[in-house]
XYZ file of C-alpha atoms in Angstrom:
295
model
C -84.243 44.404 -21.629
C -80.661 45.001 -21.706
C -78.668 42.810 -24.801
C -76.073 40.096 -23.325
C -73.862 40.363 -26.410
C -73.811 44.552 -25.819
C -73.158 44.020 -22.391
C -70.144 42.006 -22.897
C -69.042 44.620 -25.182
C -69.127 47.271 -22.615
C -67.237 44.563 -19.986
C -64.872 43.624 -22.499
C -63.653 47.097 -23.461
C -63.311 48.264 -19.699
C -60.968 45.083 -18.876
C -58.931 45.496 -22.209
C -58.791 49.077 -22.153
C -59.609 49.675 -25.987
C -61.597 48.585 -28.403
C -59.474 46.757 -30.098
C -58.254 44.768 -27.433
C -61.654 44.012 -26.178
C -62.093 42.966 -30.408
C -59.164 40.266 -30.021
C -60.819 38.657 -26.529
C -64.476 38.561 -27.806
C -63.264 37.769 -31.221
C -65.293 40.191 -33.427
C -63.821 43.035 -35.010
C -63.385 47.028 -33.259
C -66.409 48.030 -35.473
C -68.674 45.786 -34.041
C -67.865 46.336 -30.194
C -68.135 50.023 -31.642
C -71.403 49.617 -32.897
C -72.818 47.218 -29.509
C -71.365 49.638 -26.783
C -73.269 52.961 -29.366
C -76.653 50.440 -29.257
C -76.044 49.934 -25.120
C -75.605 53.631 -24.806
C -79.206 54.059 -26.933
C -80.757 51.885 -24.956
C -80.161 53.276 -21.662
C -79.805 56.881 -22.793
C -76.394 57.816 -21.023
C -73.045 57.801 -22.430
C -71.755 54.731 -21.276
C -67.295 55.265 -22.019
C -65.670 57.941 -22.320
C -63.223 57.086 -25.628
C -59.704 57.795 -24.560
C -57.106 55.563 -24.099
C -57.626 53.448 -21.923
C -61.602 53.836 -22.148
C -62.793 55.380 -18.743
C -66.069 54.593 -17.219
C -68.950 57.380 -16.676
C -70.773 57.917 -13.885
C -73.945 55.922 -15.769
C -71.396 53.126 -16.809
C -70.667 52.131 -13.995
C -74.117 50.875 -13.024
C -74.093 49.261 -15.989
C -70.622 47.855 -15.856
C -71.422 46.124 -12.349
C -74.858 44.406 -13.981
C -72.541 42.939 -17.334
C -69.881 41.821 -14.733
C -72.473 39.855 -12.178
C -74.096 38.430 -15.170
C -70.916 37.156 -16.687
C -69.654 35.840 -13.148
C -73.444 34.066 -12.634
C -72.649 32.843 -16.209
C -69.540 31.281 -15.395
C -70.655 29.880 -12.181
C -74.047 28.182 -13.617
C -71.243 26.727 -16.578
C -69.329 25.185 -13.743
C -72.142 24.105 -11.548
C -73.419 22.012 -14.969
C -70.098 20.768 -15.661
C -69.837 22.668 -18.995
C -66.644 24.839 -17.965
C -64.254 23.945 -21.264
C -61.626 24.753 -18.970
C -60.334 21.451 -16.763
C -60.147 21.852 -13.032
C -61.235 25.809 -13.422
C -61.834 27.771 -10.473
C -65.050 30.012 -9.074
C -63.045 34.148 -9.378
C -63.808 35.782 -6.247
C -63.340 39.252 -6.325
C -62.921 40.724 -2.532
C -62.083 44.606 -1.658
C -60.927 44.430 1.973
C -58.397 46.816 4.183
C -55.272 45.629 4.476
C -55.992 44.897 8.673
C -58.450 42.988 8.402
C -56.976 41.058 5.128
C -53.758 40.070 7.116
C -55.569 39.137 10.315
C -58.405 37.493 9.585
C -60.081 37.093 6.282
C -57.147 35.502 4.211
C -57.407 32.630 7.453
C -61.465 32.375 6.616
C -61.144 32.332 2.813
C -58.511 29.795 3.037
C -60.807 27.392 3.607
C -62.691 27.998 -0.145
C -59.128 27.468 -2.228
C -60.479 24.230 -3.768
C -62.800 26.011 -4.967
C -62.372 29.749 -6.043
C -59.127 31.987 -7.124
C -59.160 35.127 -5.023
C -58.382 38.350 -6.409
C -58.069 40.653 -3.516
C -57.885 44.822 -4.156
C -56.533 46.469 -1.335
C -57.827 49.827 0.258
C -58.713 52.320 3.469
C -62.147 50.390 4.779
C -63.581 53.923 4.242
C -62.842 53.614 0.222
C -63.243 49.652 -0.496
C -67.545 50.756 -1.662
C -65.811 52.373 -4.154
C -64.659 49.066 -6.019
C -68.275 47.756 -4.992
C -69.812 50.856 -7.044
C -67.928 50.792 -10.674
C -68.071 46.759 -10.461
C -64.516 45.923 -9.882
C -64.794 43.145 -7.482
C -67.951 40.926 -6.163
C -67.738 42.007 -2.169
C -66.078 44.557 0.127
C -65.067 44.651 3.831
C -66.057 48.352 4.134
C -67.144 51.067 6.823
C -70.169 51.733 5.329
C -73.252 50.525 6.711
C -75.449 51.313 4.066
C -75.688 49.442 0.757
C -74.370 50.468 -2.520
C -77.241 50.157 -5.008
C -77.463 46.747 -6.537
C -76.109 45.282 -3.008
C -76.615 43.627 0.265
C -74.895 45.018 3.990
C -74.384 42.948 6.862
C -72.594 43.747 9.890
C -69.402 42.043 10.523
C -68.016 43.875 14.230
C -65.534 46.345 15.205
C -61.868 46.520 14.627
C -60.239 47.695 17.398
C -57.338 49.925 17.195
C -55.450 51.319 20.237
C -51.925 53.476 20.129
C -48.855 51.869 20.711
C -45.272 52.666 20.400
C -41.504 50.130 21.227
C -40.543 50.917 24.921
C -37.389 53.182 23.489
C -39.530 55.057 21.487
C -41.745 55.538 24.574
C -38.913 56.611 26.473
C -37.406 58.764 23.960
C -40.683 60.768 23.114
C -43.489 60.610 25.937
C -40.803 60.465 29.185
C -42.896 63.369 30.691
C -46.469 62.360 29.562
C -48.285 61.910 26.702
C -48.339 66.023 26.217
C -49.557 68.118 23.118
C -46.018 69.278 22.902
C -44.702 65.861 22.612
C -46.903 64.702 20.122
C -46.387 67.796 17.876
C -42.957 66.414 17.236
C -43.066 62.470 17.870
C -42.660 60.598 14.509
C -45.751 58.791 13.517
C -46.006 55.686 10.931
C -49.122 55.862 8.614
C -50.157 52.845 5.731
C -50.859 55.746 3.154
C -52.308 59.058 2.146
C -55.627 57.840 2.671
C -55.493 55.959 6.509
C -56.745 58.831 8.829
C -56.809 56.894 11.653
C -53.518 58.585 13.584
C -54.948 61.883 12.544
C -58.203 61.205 13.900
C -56.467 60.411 17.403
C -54.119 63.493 17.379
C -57.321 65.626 16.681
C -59.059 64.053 19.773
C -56.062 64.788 21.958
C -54.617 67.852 20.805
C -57.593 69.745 19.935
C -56.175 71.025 16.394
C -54.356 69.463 13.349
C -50.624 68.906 13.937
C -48.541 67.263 11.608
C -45.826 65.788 13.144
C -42.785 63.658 10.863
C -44.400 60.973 9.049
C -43.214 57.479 7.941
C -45.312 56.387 5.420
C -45.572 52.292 5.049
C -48.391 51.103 2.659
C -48.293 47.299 4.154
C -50.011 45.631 7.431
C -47.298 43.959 8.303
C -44.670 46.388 7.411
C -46.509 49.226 9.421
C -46.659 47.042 12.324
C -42.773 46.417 12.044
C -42.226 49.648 11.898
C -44.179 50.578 15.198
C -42.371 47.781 17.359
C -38.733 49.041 15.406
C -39.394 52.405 16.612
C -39.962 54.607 13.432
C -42.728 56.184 15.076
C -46.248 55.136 17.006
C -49.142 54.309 15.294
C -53.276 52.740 15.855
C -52.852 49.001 15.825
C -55.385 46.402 15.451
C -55.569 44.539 18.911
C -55.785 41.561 16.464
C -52.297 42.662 15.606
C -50.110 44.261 18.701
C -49.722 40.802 19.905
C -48.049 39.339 17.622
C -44.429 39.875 18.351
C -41.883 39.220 21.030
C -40.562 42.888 20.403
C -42.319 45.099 23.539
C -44.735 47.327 22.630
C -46.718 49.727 24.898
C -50.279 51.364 24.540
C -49.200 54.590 26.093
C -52.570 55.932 26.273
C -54.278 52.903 27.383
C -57.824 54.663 28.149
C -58.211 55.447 24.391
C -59.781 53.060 22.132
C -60.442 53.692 18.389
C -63.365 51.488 17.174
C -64.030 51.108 13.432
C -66.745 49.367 12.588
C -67.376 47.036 9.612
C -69.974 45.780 7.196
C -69.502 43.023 4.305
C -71.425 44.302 1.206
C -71.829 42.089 -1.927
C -74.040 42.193 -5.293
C -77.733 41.192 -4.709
C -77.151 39.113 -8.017
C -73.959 36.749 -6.668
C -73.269 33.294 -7.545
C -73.916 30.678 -4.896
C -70.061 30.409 -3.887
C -70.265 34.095 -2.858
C -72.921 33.379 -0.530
C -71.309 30.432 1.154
C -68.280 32.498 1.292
C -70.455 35.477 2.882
C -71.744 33.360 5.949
C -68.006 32.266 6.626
C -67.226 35.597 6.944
C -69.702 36.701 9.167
C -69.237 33.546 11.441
C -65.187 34.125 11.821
C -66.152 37.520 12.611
C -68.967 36.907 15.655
C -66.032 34.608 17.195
C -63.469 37.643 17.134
C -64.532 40.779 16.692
C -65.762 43.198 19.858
C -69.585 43.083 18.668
C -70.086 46.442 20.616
C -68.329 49.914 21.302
C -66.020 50.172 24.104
């Protein structure tokens, strides 16, 4: 049985960074979070932190992180639910790692509706990368690729997102005026969110056969990347939740190419009752507009 008081410890010196920080917030001294995080280690057998500065997480402490961090949210929540929060008019925190598509499209209009309730903290990543939070404990749920469950969680299957390429009419006209060729997109300028969205590489490799690497405009927002597309920077996937949006023109000038990506909501088996309500909104905004099948 794993000590509550050690547990903190270990959560406490992750959020703060050091041990002394950590010290200040649980109000005991550096020794003793010392001494709870070396009896936590013992217990388990695995070296929990690694001490630098700021303390990084091993492989082990991660699995161990995510338990002290869903026992401290239950915690909270069972406080609340008994009217014991010392803090007046306190709020449920959701933590929520969703892609940035999906966040401006959909789920900030779904989790809207749980305000009264909850403060949001929402980390933004690639849908390929948000398990990643789920895995060292960072936030409570993920909008993610990944069908299969992290250890300690649940998977459910939220739909596709449906991405097709589109470009403004100039750029169309300036670029693909004799066809949607291999030379043509070789050279055509093409508008990525970051280093880690693959999706425009993925379609050049289905089209051209081999990796090209054509200029790049690089814009790590939703919106922004969208703006971009209809302003004519370059072409780029868009959500069809998205290409709609604006009176600027845009074209899908390959319109028999779809791009589905599919996606999951995964949360901690051990989640306070909020999370759960919040789960079942999720899925039920998603069955009313997401493609449940493959083109």
């Amino acid at each position: 049985m794993l000590d509550i008081e050690q547990l903190k410890a270990l959560h406490a010196a992750v959020d703060e960074g050091t041990f002394d920080a950590a010290a200040r917030k649980l109000h005991i001294t550096p020794s003793a979070v010392s001494q709870r995080i070396k009896a936590l280690e013992h217990a388990v057998g695995r070296i929990l932190l690694q001490r630098t500065k700021p303390v990084q997480v091993t492989d082990s402490g991660r699995e161990v992180l995510r338990l002290a961090r869903q026992i401290d949210a239950l915690s909270r929540d069972t406080m609340r639910e008994l009217g014991l929060d010392n803090e007046q008019g306190s709020l449920a925190r959701i933590s929520v790692a969703v892609n940035a598509d999906s966040l401006s499209t959909w789920v900030l209009q779904v989790l809207a509706d749980f305000t009264a309730e909850a403060s949001f903290d929402f980390h933004l990543d690639d849908q390929d990368h948000t398990t990643d939070l789920l895995r060292d404990g960072s936030v409570m749920a993920a909008v993610t690729s990944a069908a299969t469950p992290i250890q300690g969680c649940t998977s459910s299957r939220l739909g596709i997102m449906r991405y097709r390429p589109m470009a403004s009419v100039e750029f169309c006209d300036r670029w693909f005026s004799d066809g949607v060729t291999t030379e043509a997109l070789s050279a055509a300028p093409v508008v990525v969110f970051n280093r880690k969205d693959l999706l425009q590489d993925r379609y050049l490799r289905r089209k051209v056969g081999y990796p090209v690497d054509p200029p790049r405009h690089q814009v790590p927002s939703s919106a922004g990347f969208s703006d971009a597309v209809r302003l004519g920077y370059g072409w780029g996937l868009l959500p069809d939740l998205q290409s709609h949006e604006s009176a600027y023109a845009l074209i899908g000038f390959d319109p028999d190419f779809v791009y589905d990506v599919p996606l999951f909501w995964q949360q901690w088996k051990l989640s306070p009752p909020i999370l759960v309500r919040i789960a079942d909104a999720v899925a039920a905004r998603a069955q009313e507009i997401l493609p449940q099948s493959s083109a």
